[in-house]
């Protein structure tokens, strides 16, 4: 195999041998929770890797398309579980496949039985991955169709039944037609009985895609370069060779199409039938449509994706550099995982500047986000990961931005690790000793540059990080709603306690899995006359659905000791007791003594996949008999509750996620009532046959399944069903006169209350007030009361703390303007150390602190280590917090108690803290060994916004909202021409959101660092910019940015381009959860000015929606093509009319092609989504060039032809009509605002640069 290592030297025969062996499969060790011997093979037909336990059962599959890396050796977390020596695999027999579409990739870690086998798979997987990426669209469609067929027909019999097809169409984002219409289609494709073979299935796919044939009307108009032939059927001949050539030349402006052989070759790629691949090919309608939607017809001109080596010879300060912020994080900035894989992911996405936050560790440096709960990783592991992956995607330099918090001693360790691991890659000497400017990317190829404090720049000393957080960590907070303790991440800062959302349960409770069966439809619990009732239910089910052996249910035995399995076999119901035992304190369950299971759920699941073998018979469990109306036993279900009563119940439970389901007057209709964003909302659930329908396409077999699904997935925005509103809970909150702890009455600001504008008539409490009656509000001083209606008797009504329109005394409040309040709210969010992750805030300085151990040795509510924060003005408002130990309790208590005492001596304490900080700053030093490794990126922190003098070797870092102001724009631009600047997100972006990079790019900033782990508009703009120049991570700034006359804030007046856009159709859109998508498309111009338009919503079709064509195109005006982007975003409208992201594609406008074009769609991380695409008509015109102007009608073109008498007429082979070919602009985009509104919007958008 060694001779195969060089893939470029492989012969075609060797490639065939490798593919054959991979398709046959081989037994390998798969490293997961445990190491298992499974068969691993490549399924060539579907382009997937599969691992199987038995020949007829696939354990799992991954698409070759989704493979991001195949990594040799034991270099993944999966192998770490087996370091105890039990695994005998050598390092060079193991490898890991990294795959997926999220920032954190999935892994499949494998161990082959020989080095040769491992090498074969390493080479073969990379070869197949490349072939899949380069495969023509028709080949990908065929693979996709086979994958869909096999997904519902595991036997791989190359056929599919009507029942399977109906299930599949819903999975494909398409609302299945009725059975009659489906039967007609079966007949049309020549199906026998109710099954389709693959060829018929492919024809049916073409039929379905052809149904939306409004697209074809585009090519029957006079403005088109040719007229389609017969378009009655998808397999009708429609486009001849010369027609297609004219279409490419005149409509698509493809200069290469003048070569007829190239046109013929392209057509042959899309023709299904080999008999028609002749010298004179012709397209059917389906083939022509496939071409239009294909990547081969992309809107993007690939020449702009190629590297321009001539552009890589300028000084570094002339480039934008792809940059990451806090690169080690995989999620938010407070409690997410730090990982070396985050560095790998960013580097392989083309990032050239990564950040390392280095902290003092136990014996060696570590990397994490200091003062937070983010996990810690070894500095040395990060350096090794960077070394392995720095130059895979790009050979140009990588900059390491080091935030230093280590002691001098550990800095020496860092310097040693850098030199040992990087070796000659580490830049430690200037490229040119006498230079007066930075070297170019070409001069720095393969080099790693350190950005770190250098002693010579400012004379020594590094500032230690003194954050405002006086104490941070986990506390449990008592929740009086569900009467339990919830764990929160808490920070005490600026005399306030900030706490984040409660954690989901992380610790695994072994009993949790033993109860999994309780929510399954086949578990009937305690049945009256259990045995007889089970026999009746199974018999009735079999009579209705066919007497299938293995039809079953599970119930509690009538002895109440154990569980029984009842099942249908050979025409009668039989019963079998599920027995249990105990070993090592763990309960296990079994039917036969030789096979034990940790839960009833896993036992049933096993026997649904594998036969139960007894002396008398062998049987596999098949159909589950569902509980009749299982919701009747649930506390959240009400059979007789009005809408008003439901709202009243929900208003008593002040929690988003509280919910109940009630039966409406119509017996087949229900409603779910829940709290979201502080409001009570209702959503209808319709029962159709045996299914419960939420919205128009989301189906569930029972209300219990619906509730369980939305406990895990958001129902509305980010809100899941969390608090069942049971009669017991309602009763509890009705009886308790004061169950309003600080947790309830919202003395804190919730993120969802920070809105662009406040409700009208808002007042602020000047004094605290305690309600005397149930219809009054309780509030503390400073509280905001919204939607105030002023009564004449001195009592007003308003909304506060979850209570709507309750009374309060008017002399306790003062009116405030919305502007002042908004400003206060904005400041609060800026100063909040948890940012948008914050759930609540308590001002400790206005409270007293009480240790529960002083009043009760047993603690409080079952917790021994509890302290209470109590409002000084309202003693009934209290907040119970529990620590994990006496030591932790004392630390939290001490910090909180100090705050209350500090009110009396605040000034003294502040002066003392300042002196402590000054002393630490004087003592701090930088290790000479680290300083010696720094050449070009030398940080300057003092007077960094003054530009009178600077060196080209320095770099200045600015937080996003503190960049040099407008008055210093000229100086900042001049600085950026010579030296480097880096921008990073403000500290309040704890949820890892991003800022708009455009204003910083426009100001010449080089490293605009973003949170790569967040898939949002701004990382997508970043990906679009750095898709230029071969994804090197370096893009040369346009020359005009180095002119003295350039001003990024000046209103642009010279129009460079006009781009007319019309969205026509989409195909293969991603599917959102269980429901079928209702998509709409937004088209947005991003740059100096912004414009946005969108289509209407297309209901219940994500497979092949087509938007109706309106009369006019939407024209986008471009002033600076070098830094302007055209962005397509596909959203789907959910049942609450909220938009949910499906896919996007963002392009620099300078690389966009005119014509009828495909827009290949990408995921949030700008990675391809396979076949998902839009079809658009786009016309890019140079403004002000009359001779290059495209004509909007055929009559204008005829007039022009008459003038010059030289323009050839086009000949239509189908109708023998001579006519000109000129495009007509249409548009199905709905404009947001008139021209007047847009010009106003331009001014607003320009002003964003000043902030």
mmCIF file of N, CA and C in Angstrom, residues 271-379:
data_model
loop_
_atom_site.group_PDB
_atom_site.id
_atom_site.type_symbol
_atom_site.label_atom_id
_atom_site.label_comp_id
_atom_site.label_asym_id
_atom_site.label_seq_id
_atom_site.Cartn_x
_atom_site.Cartn_y
_atom_site.Cartn_z
ATOM 1 N N UNK A 271 -28.071 14.341 -20.047
ATOM 2 C CA UNK A 271 -29.008 13.447 -20.746
ATOM 3 C C UNK A 271 -28.996 12.083 -20.064
ATOM 4 N N UNK A 272 -30.174 11.629 -19.633
ATOM 5 C CA UNK A 272 -30.287 10.374 -18.898
ATOM 6 C C UNK A 272 -30.028 9.156 -19.789
ATOM 7 N N UNK A 273 -30.548 9.181 -20.977
ATOM 8 C CA UNK A 273 -30.566 8.013 -21.860
ATOM 9 C C UNK A 273 -29.291 7.980 -22.703
ATOM 10 N N UNK A 274 -28.480 6.930 -22.535
ATOM 11 C CA UNK A 274 -27.229 6.828 -23.305
ATOM 12 C C UNK A 274 -27.499 6.769 -24.816
ATOM 13 N N UNK A 275 -28.680 6.268 -25.215
ATOM 14 C CA UNK A 275 -29.016 6.181 -26.647
ATOM 15 C C UNK A 275 -29.149 7.570 -27.273
ATOM 16 N N UNK A 276 -29.409 8.567 -26.435
ATOM 17 C CA UNK A 276 -29.591 9.924 -26.968
ATOM 18 C C UNK A 276 -28.326 10.769 -26.865
ATOM 19 N N UNK A 277 -27.240 10.175 -26.370
ATOM 20 C CA UNK A 277 -25.980 10.907 -26.264
ATOM 21 C C UNK A 277 -25.256 10.842 -27.607
ATOM 22 N N UNK A 278 -25.793 11.563 -28.565
ATOM 23 C CA UNK A 278 -25.294 11.535 -29.944
ATOM 24 C C UNK A 278 -24.553 12.829 -30.252
ATOM 25 N N UNK A 279 -24.112 12.968 -31.488
ATOM 26 C CA UNK A 279 -23.462 14.211 -31.908
ATOM 27 C C UNK A 279 -24.449 15.364 -32.037
ATOM 28 N N UNK A 280 -25.732 15.029 -32.065
ATOM 29 C CA UNK A 280 -26.767 16.058 -32.182
ATOM 30 C C UNK A 280 -27.773 15.880 -31.034
ATOM 31 N N UNK A 281 -27.316 16.088 -29.794
ATOM 32 C CA UNK A 281 -28.180 15.807 -28.644
ATOM 33 C C UNK A 281 -29.308 16.820 -28.515
ATOM 34 N N UNK A 282 -30.340 16.425 -27.796
ATOM 35 C CA UNK A 282 -31.435 17.359 -27.490
ATOM 36 C C UNK A 282 -31.930 17.080 -26.073
ATOM 37 N N UNK A 283 -32.307 18.149 -25.392
ATOM 38 C CA UNK A 283 -32.788 18.060 -24.007
ATOM 39 C C UNK A 283 -34.282 17.743 -23.979
ATOM 40 N N UNK A 284 -34.700 16.900 -23.035
ATOM 41 C CA UNK A 284 -36.119 16.857 -22.660
ATOM 42 C C UNK A 284 -36.371 18.019 -21.706
ATOM 43 N N UNK A 285 -37.650 18.253 -21.389
ATOM 44 C CA UNK A 285 -37.994 19.348 -20.466
ATOM 45 C C UNK A 285 -37.320 19.132 -19.116
ATOM 46 N N UNK A 286 -37.392 17.898 -18.592
ATOM 47 C CA UNK A 286 -36.798 17.608 -17.282
ATOM 48 C C UNK A 286 -35.307 17.861 -17.279
ATOM 49 N N UNK A 287 -34.631 17.469 -18.344
ATOM 50 C CA UNK A 287 -33.179 17.650 -18.417
ATOM 51 C C UNK A 287 -32.822 19.135 -18.487
ATOM 52 N N UNK A 288 -33.623 19.896 -19.236
ATOM 53 C CA UNK A 288 -33.371 21.338 -19.314
ATOM 54 C C UNK A 288 -33.566 21.999 -17.949
ATOM 55 N N UNK A 289 -34.637 21.601 -17.257
ATOM 56 C CA UNK A 289 -34.876 22.156 -15.918
ATOM 57 C C UNK A 289 -33.756 21.751 -14.954
ATOM 58 N N UNK A 290 -33.302 20.504 -15.047
ATOM 59 C CA UNK A 290 -32.197 20.049 -14.196
ATOM 60 C C UNK A 290 -30.956 20.899 -14.420
ATOM 61 N N UNK A 291 -30.692 21.234 -15.669
ATOM 62 C CA UNK A 291 -29.542 22.096 -15.950
ATOM 63 C C UNK A 291 -29.727 23.473 -15.307
ATOM 64 N N UNK A 292 -30.922 24.045 -15.475
ATOM 65 C CA UNK A 292 -31.150 25.389 -14.938
ATOM 66 C C UNK A 292 -30.883 25.455 -13.437
ATOM 67 N N UNK A 293 -31.268 24.402 -12.692
ATOM 68 C CA UNK A 293 -31.117 24.396 -11.242
ATOM 69 C C UNK A 293 -29.739 23.897 -10.789
ATOM 70 N N UNK A 294 -28.891 23.494 -11.725
ATOM 71 C CA UNK A 294 -27.662 22.790 -11.353
ATOM 72 C C UNK A 294 -26.537 23.743 -10.983
ATOM 73 N N UNK A 295 -25.539 23.188 -10.284
ATOM 74 C CA UNK A 295 -24.348 23.974 -9.938
ATOM 75 C C UNK A 295 -23.568 24.359 -11.194
ATOM 76 N N UNK A 296 -23.739 23.582 -12.283
ATOM 77 C CA UNK A 296 -23.069 23.908 -13.541
ATOM 78 C C UNK A 296 -23.592 25.212 -14.148
ATOM 79 N N UNK A 297 -24.751 25.669 -13.682
ATOM 80 C CA UNK A 297 -25.357 26.920 -14.162
ATOM 81 C C UNK A 297 -25.342 27.964 -13.053
ATOM 82 N N UNK A 298 -24.321 27.919 -12.216
ATOM 83 C CA UNK A 298 -24.294 28.754 -11.011
ATOM 84 C C UNK A 298 -24.236 30.240 -11.319
ATOM 85 N N UNK A 299 -24.819 31.013 -10.414
ATOM 86 C CA UNK A 299 -24.779 32.477 -10.486
ATOM 87 C C UNK A 299 -23.362 33.006 -10.271
ATOM 88 N N UNK A 300 -22.518 32.204 -9.631
ATOM 89 C CA UNK A 300 -21.175 32.653 -9.246
ATOM 90 C C UNK A 300 -20.156 32.288 -10.323
ATOM 91 N N UNK A 301 -19.338 33.246 -10.677
ATOM 92 C CA UNK A 301 -18.269 33.035 -11.654
ATOM 93 C C UNK A 301 -17.053 32.491 -10.915
ATOM 94 N N UNK A 302 -16.718 31.217 -11.177
ATOM 95 C CA UNK A 302 -15.673 30.537 -10.417
ATOM 96 C C UNK A 302 -14.282 31.150 -10.603
ATOM 97 N N UNK A 303 -14.105 31.973 -11.622
ATOM 98 C CA UNK A 303 -12.773 32.561 -11.801
ATOM 99 C C UNK A 303 -12.414 33.471 -10.622
ATOM 100 N N UNK A 304 -13.435 34.004 -9.920
ATOM 101 C CA UNK A 304 -13.170 34.854 -8.761
ATOM 102 C C UNK A 304 -12.803 34.035 -7.515
ATOM 103 N N UNK A 305 -13.011 32.719 -7.584
ATOM 104 C CA UNK A 305 -12.636 31.849 -6.467
ATOM 105 C C UNK A 305 -11.205 31.351 -6.595
ATOM 106 N N UNK A 306 -10.556 31.684 -7.685
ATOM 107 C CA UNK A 306 -9.183 31.218 -7.895
ATOM 108 C C UNK A 306 -8.193 32.230 -7.322
ATOM 109 N N UNK A 307 -7.064 31.714 -6.873
ATOM 110 C CA UNK A 307 -6.047 32.584 -6.283
ATOM 111 C C UNK A 307 -5.369 33.421 -7.356
ATOM 112 N N UNK A 308 -5.159 34.696 -7.047
ATOM 113 C CA UNK A 308 -4.428 35.595 -7.936
ATOM 114 C C UNK A 308 -3.068 35.869 -7.289
ATOM 115 N N UNK A 309 -2.055 35.136 -7.728
ATOM 116 C CA UNK A 309 -0.735 35.240 -7.095
ATOM 117 C C UNK A 309 -0.131 36.635 -7.223
ATOM 118 N N UNK A 310 -0.506 37.368 -8.271
ATOM 119 C CA UNK A 310 0.017 38.732 -8.427
ATOM 120 C C UNK A 310 -0.487 39.653 -7.319
ATOM 121 N N UNK A 311 -1.637 39.287 -6.734
ATOM 122 C CA UNK A 311 -2.222 40.108 -5.679
ATOM 123 C C UNK A 311 -1.663 39.781 -4.296
ATOM 124 N N UNK A 312 -0.687 38.885 -4.212
ATOM 125 C CA UNK A 312 -0.197 38.463 -2.902
ATOM 126 C C UNK A 312 1.176 39.054 -2.572
ATOM 127 N N UNK A 313 1.538 40.148 -3.257
ATOM 128 C CA UNK A 313 2.880 40.718 -3.078
ATOM 129 C C UNK A 313 2.873 42.096 -2.419
ATOM 130 N N UNK A 314 1.712 42.551 -1.933
ATOM 131 C CA UNK A 314 1.630 43.820 -1.215
ATOM 132 C C UNK A 314 1.992 43.611 0.249
ATOM 133 N N UNK A 315 2.285 44.699 0.980
ATOM 134 C CA UNK A 315 2.504 44.560 2.430
ATOM 135 C C UNK A 315 1.244 44.006 3.111
ATOM 136 N N UNK A 316 1.425 43.289 4.225
ATOM 137 C CA UNK A 316 0.290 42.706 4.961
ATOM 138 C C UNK A 316 -0.783 43.735 5.283
ATOM 139 N N UNK A 317 -0.375 44.983 5.475
ATOM 140 C CA UNK A 317 -1.320 46.028 5.892
ATOM 141 C C UNK A 317 -2.262 46.446 4.772
ATOM 142 N N UNK A 318 -2.131 45.851 3.585
ATOM 143 C CA UNK A 318 -3.046 46.156 2.472
ATOM 144 C C UNK A 318 -4.137 45.096 2.320
ATOM 145 N N UNK A 319 -4.230 44.149 3.281
ATOM 146 C CA UNK A 319 -5.146 43.018 3.135
ATOM 147 C C UNK A 319 -6.179 42.990 4.261
ATOM 148 N N UNK A 320 -7.332 42.441 3.898
ATOM 149 C CA UNK A 320 -8.236 41.956 4.942
ATOM 150 C C UNK A 320 -7.805 40.525 5.262
ATOM 151 N N UNK A 321 -7.784 40.192 6.554
ATOM 152 C CA UNK A 321 -7.309 38.881 6.997
ATOM 153 C C UNK A 321 -8.439 38.181 7.745
ATOM 154 N N UNK A 322 -8.787 36.987 7.313
ATOM 155 C CA UNK A 322 -9.874 36.217 7.934
ATOM 156 C C UNK A 322 -9.499 35.896 9.387
ATOM 157 N N UNK A 323 -10.320 36.365 10.343
ATOM 158 C CA UNK A 323 -9.926 36.338 11.756
ATOM 159 C C UNK A 323 -11.031 35.826 12.664
ATOM 160 N N UNK A 324 -10.618 35.097 13.688
ATOM 161 C CA UNK A 324 -11.552 34.477 14.638
ATOM 162 C C UNK A 324 -11.352 35.057 16.031
ATOM 163 N N UNK A 325 -12.429 35.132 16.781
ATOM 164 C CA UNK A 325 -12.395 35.620 18.168
ATOM 165 C C UNK A 325 -12.621 34.446 19.119
ATOM 166 N N UNK A 326 -11.806 34.382 20.189
ATOM 167 C CA UNK A 326 -11.925 33.288 21.172
ATOM 168 C C UNK A 326 -12.104 31.945 20.450
ATOM 169 N N UNK A 327 -11.135 31.640 19.614
ATOM 170 C CA UNK A 327 -11.243 30.520 18.674
ATOM 171 C C UNK A 327 -11.518 29.191 19.358
ATOM 172 N N UNK A 328 -11.091 29.045 20.593
ATOM 173 C CA UNK A 328 -11.197 27.761 21.306
ATOM 174 C C UNK A 328 -12.626 27.396 21.677
ATOM 175 N N UNK A 329 -13.570 28.335 21.614
ATOM 176 C CA UNK A 329 -14.931 28.074 22.103
ATOM 177 C C UNK A 329 -15.797 27.425 21.022
ATOM 178 N N UNK A 330 -16.657 26.514 21.465
ATOM 179 C CA UNK A 330 -17.601 25.867 20.547
ATOM 180 C C UNK A 330 -19.012 26.411 20.698
ATOM 181 N N UNK A 331 -19.237 27.290 21.667
ATOM 182 C CA UNK A 331 -20.583 27.841 21.892
ATOM 183 C C UNK A 331 -20.492 29.218 22.516
ATOM 184 N N UNK A 332 -21.264 29.444 23.601
ATOM 185 C CA UNK A 332 -21.294 30.773 24.216
ATOM 186 C C UNK A 332 -20.005 31.041 24.994
ATOM 187 N N UNK A 333 -19.903 32.273 25.524
ATOM 188 C CA UNK A 333 -18.669 32.711 26.180
ATOM 189 C C UNK A 333 -18.652 32.419 27.681
ATOM 190 N N UNK A 334 -19.714 31.783 28.181
ATOM 191 C CA UNK A 334 -19.839 31.589 29.631
ATOM 192 C C UNK A 334 -19.633 30.146 30.049
ATOM 193 N N UNK A 335 -20.284 29.197 29.338
ATOM 194 C CA UNK A 335 -20.281 27.831 29.851
ATOM 195 C C UNK A 335 -20.135 26.787 28.755
ATOM 196 N N UNK A 336 -19.658 27.179 27.585
ATOM 197 C CA UNK A 336 -19.534 26.205 26.510
ATOM 198 C C UNK A 336 -18.207 25.451 26.623
ATOM 199 N N UNK A 337 -18.042 24.475 25.753
ATOM 200 C CA UNK A 337 -16.836 23.648 25.772
ATOM 201 C C UNK A 337 -15.721 24.324 24.981
ATOM 202 N N UNK A 338 -14.523 24.324 25.566
ATOM 203 C CA UNK A 338 -13.326 24.712 24.821
ATOM 204 C C UNK A 338 -12.771 23.453 24.163
ATOM 205 N N UNK A 339 -12.268 23.591 22.939
ATOM 206 C CA UNK A 339 -11.858 22.392 22.214
ATOM 207 C C UNK A 339 -10.769 22.714 21.204
ATOM 208 N N UNK A 340 -9.805 21.800 21.095
ATOM 209 C CA UNK A 340 -8.813 21.942 20.031
ATOM 210 C C UNK A 340 -9.472 21.808 18.659
ATOM 211 N N UNK A 341 -10.600 21.082 18.608
ATOM 212 C CA UNK A 341 -11.298 20.901 17.327
ATOM 213 C C UNK A 341 -11.866 22.215 16.805
ATOM 214 N N UNK A 342 -12.122 23.176 17.690
ATOM 215 C CA UNK A 342 -12.597 24.485 17.232
ATOM 216 C C UNK A 342 -11.501 25.179 16.410
ATOM 217 N N UNK A 343 -10.230 25.036 16.834
ATOM 218 C CA UNK A 343 -9.120 25.590 16.040
ATOM 219 C C UNK A 343 -9.022 24.885 14.682
ATOM 220 N N UNK A 344 -9.155 23.562 14.698
ATOM 221 C CA UNK A 344 -9.090 22.800 13.447
ATOM 222 C C UNK A 344 -10.183 23.261 12.490
ATOM 223 N N UNK A 345 -11.401 23.403 13.024
ATOM 224 C CA UNK A 345 -12.540 23.794 12.187
ATOM 225 C C UNK A 345 -12.302 25.174 11.571
ATOM 226 N N UNK A 346 -11.860 26.134 12.385
ATOM 227 C CA UNK A 346 -11.652 27.496 11.882
ATOM 228 C C UNK A 346 -10.534 27.539 10.845
ATOM 229 N N UNK A 347 -9.416 26.867 11.119
ATOM 230 C CA UNK A 347 -8.305 26.872 10.167
ATOM 231 C C UNK A 347 -8.704 26.233 8.851
ATOM 232 N N UNK A 348 -9.478 25.157 8.924
ATOM 233 C CA UNK A 348 -9.902 24.486 7.691
ATOM 234 C C UNK A 348 -10.986 25.283 6.967
ATOM 235 N N UNK A 349 -11.676 26.198 7.660
ATOM 236 C CA UNK A 349 -12.632 27.100 7.008
ATOM 237 C C UNK A 349 -11.918 28.310 6.405
ATOM 238 N N UNK A 350 -10.568 28.363 6.536
ATOM 239 C CA UNK A 350 -9.800 29.428 5.893
ATOM 240 C C UNK A 350 -9.360 30.540 6.814
ATOM 241 N N UNK A 351 -9.622 30.420 8.115
ATOM 242 C CA UNK A 351 -9.241 31.476 9.058
ATOM 243 C C UNK A 351 -7.716 31.564 9.140
ATOM 244 N N UNK A 352 -7.184 32.801 9.182
ATOM 245 C CA UNK A 352 -5.729 33.008 9.229
ATOM 246 C C UNK A 352 -5.271 33.690 10.516
ATOM 247 N N UNK A 353 -6.173 34.136 11.341
ATOM 248 C CA UNK A 353 -5.789 34.733 12.627
ATOM 249 C C UNK A 353 -6.663 34.108 13.710
ATOM 250 N N UNK A 354 -6.049 33.326 14.595
ATOM 251 C CA UNK A 354 -6.796 32.659 15.665
ATOM 252 C C UNK A 354 -6.331 33.197 17.010
ATOM 253 N N UNK A 355 -7.195 33.064 18.016
ATOM 254 C CA UNK A 355 -6.912 33.658 19.332
ATOM 255 C C UNK A 355 -6.663 32.574 20.373
ATOM 256 N N UNK A 356 -5.664 32.832 21.234
ATOM 257 C CA UNK A 356 -5.347 31.923 22.331
ATOM 258 C C UNK A 356 -5.404 32.707 23.637
ATOM 259 N N UNK A 357 -6.367 32.410 24.513
ATOM 260 C CA UNK A 357 -6.440 33.010 25.849
ATOM 261 C C UNK A 357 -5.670 32.102 26.804
ATOM 262 N N UNK A 358 -4.489 32.521 27.194
ATOM 263 C CA UNK A 358 -3.581 31.660 27.953
ATOM 264 C C UNK A 358 -3.619 32.020 29.438
ATOM 265 N N UNK A 359 -3.862 30.999 30.275
ATOM 266 C CA UNK A 359 -4.005 31.198 31.718
ATOM 267 C C UNK A 359 -3.096 30.230 32.467
ATOM 268 N N UNK A 360 -2.772 30.641 33.677
ATOM 269 C CA UNK A 360 -1.961 29.815 34.564
ATOM 270 C C UNK A 360 -2.693 28.515 34.859
ATOM 271 N N UNK A 361 -2.054 27.378 34.586
ATOM 272 C CA UNK A 361 -2.669 26.086 34.855
ATOM 273 C C UNK A 361 -1.867 25.307 35.879
ATOM 274 N N UNK A 362 -2.356 24.152 36.270
ATOM 275 C CA UNK A 362 -1.641 23.314 37.240
ATOM 276 C C UNK A 362 -0.399 22.689 36.611
ATOM 277 N N UNK A 363 0.723 23.379 36.717
ATOM 278 C CA UNK A 363 1.968 22.863 36.184
ATOM 279 C C UNK A 363 2.233 23.205 34.739
ATOM 280 N N UNK A 364 1.233 23.658 34.001
ATOM 281 C CA UNK A 364 1.406 24.014 32.595
ATOM 282 C C UNK A 364 0.309 24.986 32.190
ATOM 283 N N UNK A 365 0.558 25.782 31.135
ATOM 284 C CA UNK A 365 -0.457 26.762 30.710
ATOM 285 C C UNK A 365 -1.721 26.061 30.182
ATOM 286 N N UNK A 366 -2.855 26.720 30.352
ATOM 287 C CA UNK A 366 -4.130 26.222 29.825
ATOM 288 C C UNK A 366 -4.795 27.331 29.022
ATOM 289 N N UNK A 367 -5.804 26.938 28.252
ATOM 290 C CA UNK A 367 -6.562 27.899 27.447
ATOM 291 C C UNK A 367 -8.039 27.751 27.777
ATOM 292 N N UNK A 368 -8.658 28.864 28.126
ATOM 293 C CA UNK A 368 -10.114 28.912 28.324
ATOM 294 C C UNK A 368 -10.513 30.371 28.450
ATOM 295 N N UNK A 369 -11.808 30.643 28.586
ATOM 296 C CA UNK A 369 -12.285 32.013 28.754
ATOM 297 C C UNK A 369 -12.313 32.311 30.253
ATOM 298 N N UNK A 370 -11.322 33.053 30.717
ATOM 299 C CA UNK A 370 -11.116 33.255 32.147
ATOM 300 C C UNK A 370 -12.329 33.781 32.884
ATOM 301 N N UNK A 371 -12.429 33.356 34.142
ATOM 302 C CA UNK A 371 -13.511 33.785 35.036
ATOM 303 C C UNK A 371 -14.878 33.268 34.588
ATOM 304 N N UNK A 372 -14.906 32.222 33.807
ATOM 305 C CA UNK A 372 -16.187 31.653 33.359
ATOM 306 C C UNK A 372 -16.167 30.148 33.587
ATOM 307 N N UNK A 373 -17.280 29.493 33.234
ATOM 308 C CA UNK A 373 -17.383 28.042 33.373
ATOM 309 C C UNK A 373 -16.997 27.296 32.090
ATOM 310 N N UNK A 374 -16.433 27.996 31.117
ATOM 311 C CA UNK A 374 -15.981 27.291 29.916
ATOM 312 C C UNK A 374 -14.903 26.281 30.307
ATOM 313 N N UNK A 375 -14.871 25.150 29.619
ATOM 314 C CA UNK A 375 -13.918 24.107 29.987
ATOM 315 C C UNK A 375 -12.493 24.524 29.613
ATOM 316 N N UNK A 376 -11.526 23.865 30.231
ATOM 317 C CA UNK A 376 -10.113 24.217 30.043
ATOM 318 C C UNK A 376 -9.431 23.159 29.183
ATOM 319 N N UNK A 377 -8.564 23.610 28.294
ATOM 320 C CA UNK A 377 -7.788 22.683 27.468
ATOM 321 C C UNK A 377 -6.314 23.041 27.592
ATOM 322 N N UNK A 378 -5.457 22.078 27.332
ATOM 323 C CA UNK A 378 -4.015 22.295 27.471
ATOM 324 C C UNK A 378 -3.495 23.173 26.335
ATOM 325 N N UNK A 379 -2.653 24.134 26.709
ATOM 326 C CA UNK A 379 -2.023 25.012 25.727
ATOM 327 C C UNK A 379 -1.241 24.195 24.707
#
